[in-house]
Amino acid sequence: YEDGDAAFLANVGSLITPITKAEYDSNDSSKIPPSLFAHNTQQRATQTLQAQNPRAHGVLGRLGDALNRQAQEEAGDISEVFAAYSILGSPKALEGAPGVSRVADVLSSRGLSGLSVVSRKMESDIKAMHAPKSASIYAETFSDRVTSSIVRSKELGTKLRRHGLMTGPWHLPSDSPACCSSDICMQLQQVAQIIRNRDTLEAKRDAFFVQHDGYDTHNNNLPRLKSLLDELDEALLCFAEELKAQNVWDNTAIVLASDFGRSLPSNGLGTDHGWGGNYFIVGGAVNGGQVLGDYPNDLTENSPYIIERGRVLPTVSWEAVWAGVAEWMGLNEDKINKVLPNLSNFDRENLLTMSDLFVQ
């Protein structure tokens, strides 16, 4: 933050449209996201930015599809400029429309898994089983996914072994624990390894998904939160140092997001599910050293921002953040509304532009 590489995002939350305390209290279902304080529903809403549509594709998936279509329109061919990687499962955020972009590659915090020892012995049999053509489009699609996944896994594994990290093993000074003792650091190490081999992978614009669990602090709040933030701080330090060594830190943006913030009052041991929360964006090109958004100036029960059980009404939508990120990634302004369908519900002065988020 002090170096100008990080900016805080104040009071951001999942929104369909701007909402007031009175509208919330009147239970206006057209403005209140469904299942507002449920983890699974709000994780999906944060990753799709369409809380009202449970079948929506992910925000990064839509962004990638739009970037690829834009590149194809400009080049007049089937060029692809976007690729996606998850280091933890198959998140909704990276899900795009079928057939537009390559499906996100999935790794683990320990790298690319590939076939198990037993499966490798049966690889030729697996391919032979799926070789015959089927009259069913579903069977054909399934067989194609199986065989193409095997090929892609081997191809990606070979390319990722081409170059090691510039900074070597990730360790902090000897009086501190190893940086990669935490899972989030190992996830970011895999991201750094992919970026290190970007030329071999012919990367142009990539998106990565990592996840740091444990923030549902209904109890043991302060010790748990300190431990989690220490892990995150160490992981980001190692990641930033590696990307600076690779000379790509200025081309990188890390956006922290969560399903929701926490309630302000203690439940006696910790905090409960809230709504608006505070996040950050980090990177070499980030217009840092500032707090963006609207931090509430009144946190009492009478505040227009405080609703039941000490939850904070968001004043900044996730659309406000992703609009600026999409523009920074090169998406033309006329295509951003399709990626962010709820964007038009918000006044332009309440959005964060590329110049707000990034150094020009």
CSV table of C-alpha atoms in Angstrom, one decimal:
chain,number,residue,atom,x,y,z
A,1,TYR,CA,0.0,0.0,0.0
A,2,GLU,CA,2.8,2.4,1.0
A,3,ASP,CA,4.7,1.5,-2.2
A,4,GLY,CA,1.6,2.4,-4.3
A,5,ASP,CA,0.9,-1.2,-5.4
A,6,ALA,CA,-2.3,-1.8,-3.4
A,7,ALA,CA,-5.6,0.0,-3.1
A,8,PHE,CA,-8.4,-0.9,-0.7
A,9,LEU,CA,-12.0,-1.3,-1.9
A,10,ALA,CA,-14.4,0.0,0.7
A,11,ASN,CA,-17.8,-1.5,1.5
A,12,VAL,CA,-18.2,-3.7,-1.6
A,13,GLY,CA,-20.9,-6.3,-1.9
A,14,SER,CA,-23.2,-8.4,-4.1
A,15,LEU,CA,-25.9,-6.1,-5.5
A,16,ILE,CA,-28.5,-6.3,-8.3
A,17,THR,CA,-29.2,-2.6,-8.2
A,18,PRO,CA,-28.5,0.2,-5.7
A,19,ILE,CA,-30.6,-0.3,-2.6
A,20,THR,CA,-31.4,1.8,0.4
A,21,LYS,CA,-32.1,0.8,4.0
A,22,ALA,CA,-35.8,1.5,3.6
A,23,GLU,CA,-36.0,-0.7,0.5
A,24,TYR,CA,-34.2,-3.5,2.4
A,25,ASP,CA,-36.5,-3.1,5.4
A,26,SER,CA,-39.5,-3.3,3.1
A,27,ASN,CA,-38.2,-6.6,1.7
A,28,ASP,CA,-38.1,-5.3,-1.9
A,29,SER,CA,-37.3,-8.7,-3.6
A,30,SER,CA,-36.4,-7.0,-6.9
A,31,LYS,CA,-33.4,-5.3,-5.3
A,32,ILE,CA,-32.4,-7.9,-2.6
A,33,PRO,CA,-30.1,-10.7,-3.8
A,34,PRO,CA,-31.7,-14.1,-3.1
A,35,SER,CA,-30.5,-16.1,0.0
A,36,LEU,CA,-28.4,-13.1,0.9
A,37,PHE,CA,-26.5,-14.5,3.9
A,38,ALA,CA,-26.0,-18.1,2.7
A,39,HIS,CA,-22.4,-19.0,1.8
A,40,ASN,CA,-23.1,-21.2,-1.3
A,41,THR,CA,-25.5,-18.7,-2.9
A,42,GLN,CA,-23.4,-15.7,-2.3
A,43,GLN,CA,-20.2,-17.4,-3.4
A,44,ARG,CA,-22.0,-18.0,-6.7
A,45,ALA,CA,-23.3,-14.5,-6.8
A,46,THR,CA,-19.9,-13.0,-6.2
A,47,GLN,CA,-18.4,-15.2,-9.0
A,48,THR,CA,-21.1,-14.5,-11.5
A,49,LEU,CA,-22.2,-10.9,-10.6
A,50,GLN,CA,-25.7,-12.0,-11.4
A,51,ALA,CA,-27.3,-12.8,-8.1
A,52,GLN,CA,-30.8,-13.0,-9.6
A,53,ASN,CA,-29.7,-15.7,-12.2
A,54,PRO,CA,-28.5,-19.0,-10.7
A,55,ARG,CA,-27.6,-20.3,-14.2
A,56,ALA,CA,-25.3,-17.4,-15.1
A,57,HIS,CA,-21.8,-18.1,-16.2
A,58,GLY,CA,-18.8,-16.8,-14.3
A,59,VAL,CA,-17.6,-13.2,-14.6
A,60,LEU,CA,-14.1,-14.2,-15.7
A,61,GLY,CA,-15.5,-16.8,-18.0
A,62,ARG,CA,-17.7,-14.2,-19.7
A,63,LEU,CA,-14.8,-11.7,-19.8
A,64,GLY,CA,-12.6,-14.4,-21.4
A,65,ASP,CA,-15.3,-15.2,-24.0
A,66,ALA,CA,-15.7,-11.5,-24.8
A,67,LEU,CA,-11.9,-11.0,-25.2
A,68,ASN,CA,-11.6,-14.0,-27.5
A,69,ARG,CA,-14.6,-12.9,-29.6
A,70,GLN,CA,-13.2,-9.4,-29.8
A,71,ALA,CA,-9.8,-10.7,-30.9
A,72,GLN,CA,-11.4,-12.9,-33.6
A,73,GLU,CA,-13.4,-9.9,-34.9
A,74,GLU,CA,-10.3,-7.8,-35.1
A,75,ALA,CA,-8.1,-10.5,-36.6
A,76,GLY,CA,-10.7,-12.2,-38.8
A,77,ASP,CA,-9.7,-15.6,-37.6
A,78,ILE,CA,-10.1,-18.0,-34.7
A,79,SER,CA,-7.5,-16.4,-32.5
A,80,GLU,CA,-7.7,-16.9,-28.8
A,81,VAL,CA,-6.1,-14.4,-26.4
A,82,PHE,CA,-7.5,-15.6,-23.1
A,83,ALA,CA,-6.8,-18.7,-21.0
A,84,ALA,CA,-7.9,-19.6,-17.5
A,85,TYR,CA,-6.4,-21.7,-14.8
A,86,SER,CA,-7.8,-22.8,-11.4
A,87,ILE,CA,-5.6,-23.9,-8.6
A,88,LEU,CA,-8.6,-25.1,-6.6
A,89,GLY,CA,-11.3,-27.2,-8.3
A,90,SER,CA,-13.7,-25.8,-11.0
A,91,PRO,CA,-14.9,-22.5,-9.7
A,92,LYS,CA,-18.0,-20.8,-11.2
A,93,ALA,CA,-15.9,-17.6,-11.8
A,94,LEU,CA,-14.0,-19.2,-14.7
A,95,GLU,CA,-17.0,-20.9,-16.3
A,96,GLY,CA,-17.8,-19.5,-19.8
A,97,ALA,CA,-20.3,-20.3,-22.5
A,98,PRO,CA,-19.8,-23.7,-24.1
A,99,GLY,CA,-17.6,-23.8,-27.2
A,100,VAL,CA,-16.3,-20.2,-27.1
A,101,SER,CA,-13.1,-20.5,-25.1
A,102,ARG,CA,-11.0,-23.4,-23.9
A,103,VAL,CA,-12.2,-24.8,-20.6
A,104,ALA,CA,-10.1,-23.7,-17.7
A,105,ASP,CA,-7.1,-25.9,-16.8
A,106,VAL,CA,-7.3,-27.3,-13.2
A,107,LEU,CA,-4.3,-27.8,-11.1
A,108,SER,CA,-3.8,-28.3,-7.3
A,109,SER,CA,-1.6,-26.4,-4.9
A,110,ARG,CA,1.0,-29.1,-5.5
A,111,GLY,CA,0.9,-28.8,-9.2
A,112,LEU,CA,-0.6,-30.7,-12.2
A,113,SER,CA,-1.9,-34.1,-11.1
A,114,GLY,CA,-2.5,-35.9,-14.4
A,115,LEU,CA,-3.4,-39.5,-14.4
A,116,SER,CA,-2.7,-41.7,-11.4
A,117,VAL,CA,-0.1,-44.4,-11.5
A,118,VAL,CA,-2.8,-47.1,-12.1
A,119,SER,CA,-4.5,-45.0,-14.7
A,120,ARG,CA,-1.3,-44.3,-16.6
A,121,LYS,CA,-0.9,-48.1,-17.1
A,122,MET,CA,-4.4,-48.1,-18.7
A,123,GLU,CA,-4.0,-44.9,-20.8
A,124,SER,CA,-3.9,-46.6,-24.1
A,125,ASP,CA,-7.0,-48.7,-23.2
A,126,ILE,CA,-8.8,-45.6,-22.0
A,127,LYS,CA,-8.1,-43.9,-25.4
A,128,ALA,CA,-9.1,-47.0,-27.3
A,129,MET,CA,-12.4,-47.2,-25.4
A,130,HIS,CA,-13.2,-43.7,-26.4
A,131,ALA,CA,-12.0,-43.9,-30.0
A,132,PRO,CA,-15.1,-45.3,-31.8
A,133,LYS,CA,-17.5,-42.7,-33.1
A,134,SER,CA,-20.9,-42.6,-31.4
A,135,ALA,CA,-24.3,-41.6,-32.9
A,136,SER,CA,-25.0,-39.8,-29.7
A,137,ILE,CA,-23.7,-36.2,-29.5
A,138,TYR,CA,-23.5,-36.6,-25.7
A,139,ALA,CA,-21.4,-39.7,-25.8
A,140,GLU,CA,-19.2,-38.1,-28.5
A,141,THR,CA,-18.7,-35.0,-26.4
A,142,PHE,CA,-17.9,-37.1,-23.3
A,143,SER,CA,-15.3,-39.2,-25.2
A,144,ASP,CA,-13.8,-36.1,-26.7
A,145,ARG,CA,-13.4,-34.5,-23.3
A,146,VAL,CA,-11.8,-37.6,-21.8
A,147,THR,CA,-9.2,-38.0,-24.6
A,148,SER,CA,-8.5,-34.2,-25.0
A,149,SER,CA,-8.1,-33.9,-21.2
A,150,ILE,CA,-5.4,-36.6,-21.2
A,151,VAL,CA,-3.6,-34.9,-24.1
A,152,ARG,CA,-3.9,-31.5,-22.5
A,153,SER,CA,-2.6,-32.7,-19.2
A,154,LYS,CA,0.5,-34.2,-20.6
A,155,GLU,CA,1.1,-31.2,-22.9
A,156,LEU,CA,0.7,-28.7,-20.0
A,157,GLY,CA,2.9,-30.8,-17.7
A,158,THR,CA,5.7,-30.7,-20.2
A,159,LYS,CA,5.4,-27.0,-20.7
A,160,LEU,CA,5.3,-26.1,-17.0
A,161,ARG,CA,8.5,-28.0,-16.4
A,162,ARG,CA,10.4,-26.0,-19.0
A,163,HIS,CA,11.4,-23.2,-16.5
A,164,GLY,CA,11.7,-23.0,-12.8
A,165,LEU,CA,10.9,-19.9,-10.6
A,166,MET,CA,13.3,-17.0,-10.8
A,167,THR,CA,13.5,-16.6,-7.0
A,168,GLY,CA,13.9,-20.4,-6.4
A,169,PRO,CA,12.2,-22.0,-3.4
A,170,TRP,CA,9.9,-19.6,-1.6
A,171,HIS,CA,11.3,-18.9,1.9
A,172,LEU,CA,11.4,-15.9,4.1
A,173,PRO,CA,14.3,-15.1,6.4
A,174,SER,CA,15.4,-17.9,8.7
A,175,ASP,CA,13.6,-16.5,11.7
A,176,SER,CA,10.3,-16.8,10.0
A,177,PRO,CA,8.4,-20.0,8.9
A,178,ALA,CA,8.7,-21.1,5.3
A,179,CYS,CA,6.4,-19.0,3.1
A,180,CYS,CA,4.9,-22.1,1.4
A,181,SER,CA,3.9,-23.7,4.7
A,182,SER,CA,0.4,-22.4,3.9
A,183,ASP,CA,-1.9,-23.7,1.2
A,184,ILE,CA,-2.6,-20.2,-0.3
A,185,CYS,CA,1.2,-19.7,-0.8
A,186,MET,CA,1.5,-23.0,-2.6
A,187,GLN,CA,-1.5,-22.1,-4.8
A,188,LEU,CA,0.2,-18.8,-5.7
A,189,GLN,CA,3.4,-20.6,-6.3
A,190,GLN,CA,1.6,-22.7,-9.0
A,191,VAL,CA,0.3,-19.5,-10.5
A,192,ALA,CA,3.8,-18.0,-10.6
A,193,GLN,CA,5.1,-21.2,-12.2
A,194,ILE,CA,2.5,-20.9,-15.0
A,195,ILE,CA,3.3,-17.3,-15.5
A,196,ARG,CA,7.0,-18.2,-15.6
A,197,ASN,CA,6.3,-20.4,-18.6
A,198,ARG,CA,4.1,-17.9,-20.3
A,199,ASP,CA,6.1,-17.8,-23.5
A,200,THR,CA,6.0,-21.6,-23.9
A,201,LEU,CA,2.3,-21.5,-23.2
A,202,GLU,CA,1.9,-18.6,-25.7
A,203,ALA,CA,0.0,-16.6,-23.1
A,204,LYS,CA,-1.6,-13.3,-23.9
A,205,ARG,CA,-4.2,-12.6,-21.2
A,206,ASP,CA,-4.6,-15.2,-18.4
A,207,ALA,CA,-6.9,-15.4,-15.4
A,208,PHE,CA,-6.2,-17.5,-12.3
A,209,PHE,CA,-8.4,-18.6,-9.4
A,210,VAL,CA,-7.0,-19.3,-6.0
A,211,GLN,CA,-8.9,-19.7,-2.7
A,212,HIS,CA,-8.0,-19.0,0.9
A,213,ASP,CA,-10.5,-20.6,3.3
A,214,GLY,CA,-11.2,-20.1,7.0
A,215,TYR,CA,-12.7,-16.6,7.3
A,216,ASP,CA,-16.1,-17.8,8.6
A,217,THR,CA,-15.1,-16.7,12.1
A,218,HIS,CA,-18.2,-17.3,14.2
A,219,ASN,CA,-15.8,-18.0,17.0
A,220,ASN,CA,-12.1,-17.5,17.8
A,221,ASN,CA,-12.3,-14.4,15.6
A,222,LEU,CA,-9.2,-12.3,16.4
A,223,PRO,CA,-6.6,-15.1,16.7
A,224,ARG,CA,-7.9,-16.9,13.6
A,225,LEU,CA,-8.1,-13.7,11.6
A,226,LYS,CA,-4.5,-12.7,12.5
A,227,SER,CA,-3.3,-16.2,11.5
A,228,LEU,CA,-5.1,-16.1,8.2
A,229,LEU,CA,-3.9,-12.6,7.3
A,230,ASP,CA,-0.3,-13.5,8.2
A,231,GLU,CA,-0.5,-16.4,5.8
A,232,LEU,CA,-1.9,-14.2,3.1
A,233,ASP,CA,0.7,-11.5,3.7
A,234,GLU,CA,3.5,-14.0,3.4
A,235,ALA,CA,2.0,-15.5,0.2
A,236,LEU,CA,1.6,-12.2,-1.5
A,237,LEU,CA,5.1,-11.2,-0.6
A,238,CYS,CA,6.6,-14.2,-2.2
A,239,PHE,CA,4.3,-13.9,-5.2
A,240,ALA,CA,5.1,-10.2,-5.8
A,241,GLU,CA,8.8,-10.8,-5.5
A,242,GLU,CA,8.7,-13.6,-8.0
A,243,LEU,CA,6.7,-11.7,-10.5
A,244,LYS,CA,9.0,-8.7,-10.1
A,245,ALA,CA,11.9,-11.0,-10.9
A,246,GLN,CA,10.0,-12.2,-14.0
A,247,ASN,CA,9.4,-8.5,-15.0
A,248,VAL,CA,5.6,-9.0,-15.2
A,249,TRP,CA,4.5,-7.4,-11.9
A,250,ASP,CA,3.3,-4.4,-13.8
A,251,ASN,CA,1.1,-6.6,-15.9
A,252,THR,CA,-0.6,-8.4,-13.0
A,253,ALA,CA,-3.6,-7.5,-10.9
A,254,ILE,CA,-4.8,-9.5,-7.9
A,255,VAL,CA,-8.5,-8.9,-6.9
A,256,LEU,CA,-9.5,-10.1,-3.5
A,257,ALA,CA,-13.2,-11.1,-3.2
A,258,SER,CA,-15.5,-12.9,-0.8
A,259,ASP,CA,-19.1,-14.0,-0.6
A,260,PHE,CA,-19.9,-11.3,2.0
A,261,GLY,CA,-18.4,-9.3,4.8
A,262,ARG,CA,-19.1,-9.8,8.5
A,263,SER,CA,-21.5,-8.3,11.0
A,264,LEU,CA,-20.1,-5.5,13.2
A,265,PRO,CA,-21.3,-6.6,16.7
A,266,SER,CA,-19.6,-9.6,18.3
A,267,ASN,CA,-21.7,-12.7,18.9
A,268,GLY,CA,-19.7,-13.3,22.0
A,269,LEU,CA,-16.9,-15.3,20.3
A,270,GLY,CA,-16.7,-13.9,16.8
A,271,THR,CA,-18.7,-12.4,14.0
A,272,ASP,CA,-21.6,-13.6,11.9
A,273,HIS,CA,-22.6,-13.3,8.3
A,274,GLY,CA,-22.8,-9.7,7.0
A,275,TRP,CA,-23.1,-8.1,3.6
A,276,GLY,CA,-20.8,-5.2,2.6
A,277,GLY,CA,-17.1,-5.9,3.2
A,278,ASN,CA,-13.7,-4.3,2.6
A,279,TYR,CA,-11.3,-5.8,0.0
A,280,PHE,CA,-8.2,-4.9,-2.0
A,281,ILE,CA,-6.6,-4.9,-5.4
A,282,VAL,CA,-2.8,-5.4,-5.7
A,283,GLY,CA,-0.4,-5.2,-8.7
A,284,GLY,CA,2.4,-3.2,-10.2
A,285,ALA,CA,0.0,-1.1,-12.4
A,286,VAL,CA,-2.5,-0.6,-9.6
A,287,ASN,CA,-3.2,3.0,-8.7
A,288,GLY,CA,-2.4,2.3,-5.1
A,289,GLY,CA,-2.0,4.1,-1.8
A,290,GLN,CA,-5.7,5.0,-1.7
A,291,VAL,CA,-9.1,3.7,-0.4
A,292,LEU,CA,-11.7,3.5,-3.2
A,293,GLY,CA,-15.4,3.3,-2.7
A,294,ASP,CA,-17.5,4.7,0.1
A,295,TYR,CA,-16.6,3.7,3.7
A,296,PRO,CA,-19.7,4.4,5.9
A,297,ASN,CA,-19.2,7.5,8.0
A,298,ASP,CA,-21.8,6.3,10.5
A,299,LEU,CA,-21.7,2.8,12.0
A,300,THR,CA,-24.5,3.2,14.6
A,301,GLU,CA,-27.8,1.5,14.4
A,302,ASN,CA,-29.4,4.7,13.1
A,303,SER,CA,-27.0,4.9,10.2
A,304,PRO,CA,-28.5,4.6,6.7
A,305,TYR,CA,-25.9,1.9,6.0
A,306,ILE,CA,-26.5,-0.4,9.0
A,307,ILE,CA,-29.3,-3.0,8.8
A,308,GLU,CA,-30.4,-5.8,11.1
A,309,ARG,CA,-27.8,-7.5,13.3
A,310,GLY,CA,-25.2,-4.9,12.6
A,311,ARG,CA,-24.8,-5.8,8.9
A,312,VAL,CA,-23.5,-3.2,6.5
A,313,LEU,CA,-25.4,-2.2,3.4
A,314,PRO,CA,-23.0,-2.2,0.4
A,315,THR,CA,-22.4,1.1,-1.3
A,316,VAL,CA,-20.2,-0.3,-4.0
A,317,SER,CA,-21.2,-3.1,-6.3
A,318,TRP,CA,-18.8,-5.8,-7.7
A,319,GLU,CA,-19.7,-4.5,-11.1
A,320,ALA,CA,-18.0,-1.2,-10.1
A,321,VAL,CA,-14.7,-3.1,-9.6
A,322,TRP,CA,-14.9,-5.5,-12.6
A,323,ALA,CA,-15.8,-2.8,-15.1
A,324,GLY,CA,-12.4,-1.1,-14.6
A,325,VAL,CA,-10.6,-4.5,-14.6
A,326,ALA,CA,-12.3,-5.5,-17.8
A,327,GLU,CA,-11.2,-2.3,-19.5
A,328,TRP,CA,-7.6,-2.7,-18.2
A,329,MET,CA,-7.6,-6.2,-19.7
A,330,GLY,CA,-8.3,-4.7,-23.1
A,331,LEU,CA,-12.1,-5.2,-23.5
A,332,ASN,CA,-13.7,-2.5,-25.5
A,333,GLU,CA,-16.1,-0.3,-23.6
A,334,ASP,CA,-19.1,-1.3,-25.8
A,335,LYS,CA,-18.7,-5.0,-24.9
A,336,ILE,CA,-18.4,-4.5,-21.1
A,337,ASN,CA,-22.2,-4.3,-20.5
A,338,LYS,CA,-22.6,-7.8,-22.0
A,339,VAL,CA,-20.0,-9.2,-19.6
A,340,LEU,CA,-21.6,-7.3,-16.7
A,341,PRO,CA,-25.4,-7.4,-17.3
A,342,ASN,CA,-26.3,-5.5,-14.1
A,343,LEU,CA,-23.8,-2.7,-14.8
A,344,SER,CA,-26.5,-0.5,-16.4
A,345,ASN,CA,-28.4,-0.5,-13.1
A,346,PHE,CA,-25.7,1.7,-11.5
A,347,ASP,CA,-24.9,5.3,-12.2
A,348,ARG,CA,-21.6,5.9,-13.9
A,349,GLU,CA,-20.3,8.1,-11.1
A,350,ASN,CA,-20.6,5.1,-8.7
A,351,LEU,CA,-18.4,2.9,-10.9
A,352,LEU,CA,-14.6,2.5,-10.7
A,353,THR,CA,-13.0,3.2,-14.1
A,354,MET,CA,-9.7,1.9,-15.3
A,355,SER,CA,-8.1,5.2,-14.4
A,356,ASP,CA,-9.4,4.9,-10.8
A,357,LEU,CA,-7.9,1.4,-10.4
A,358,PHE,CA,-4.8,1.6,-12.5
A,359,VAL,CA,-1.9,3.9,-13.3
A,360,GLN,CA,-2.2,5.3,-16.8
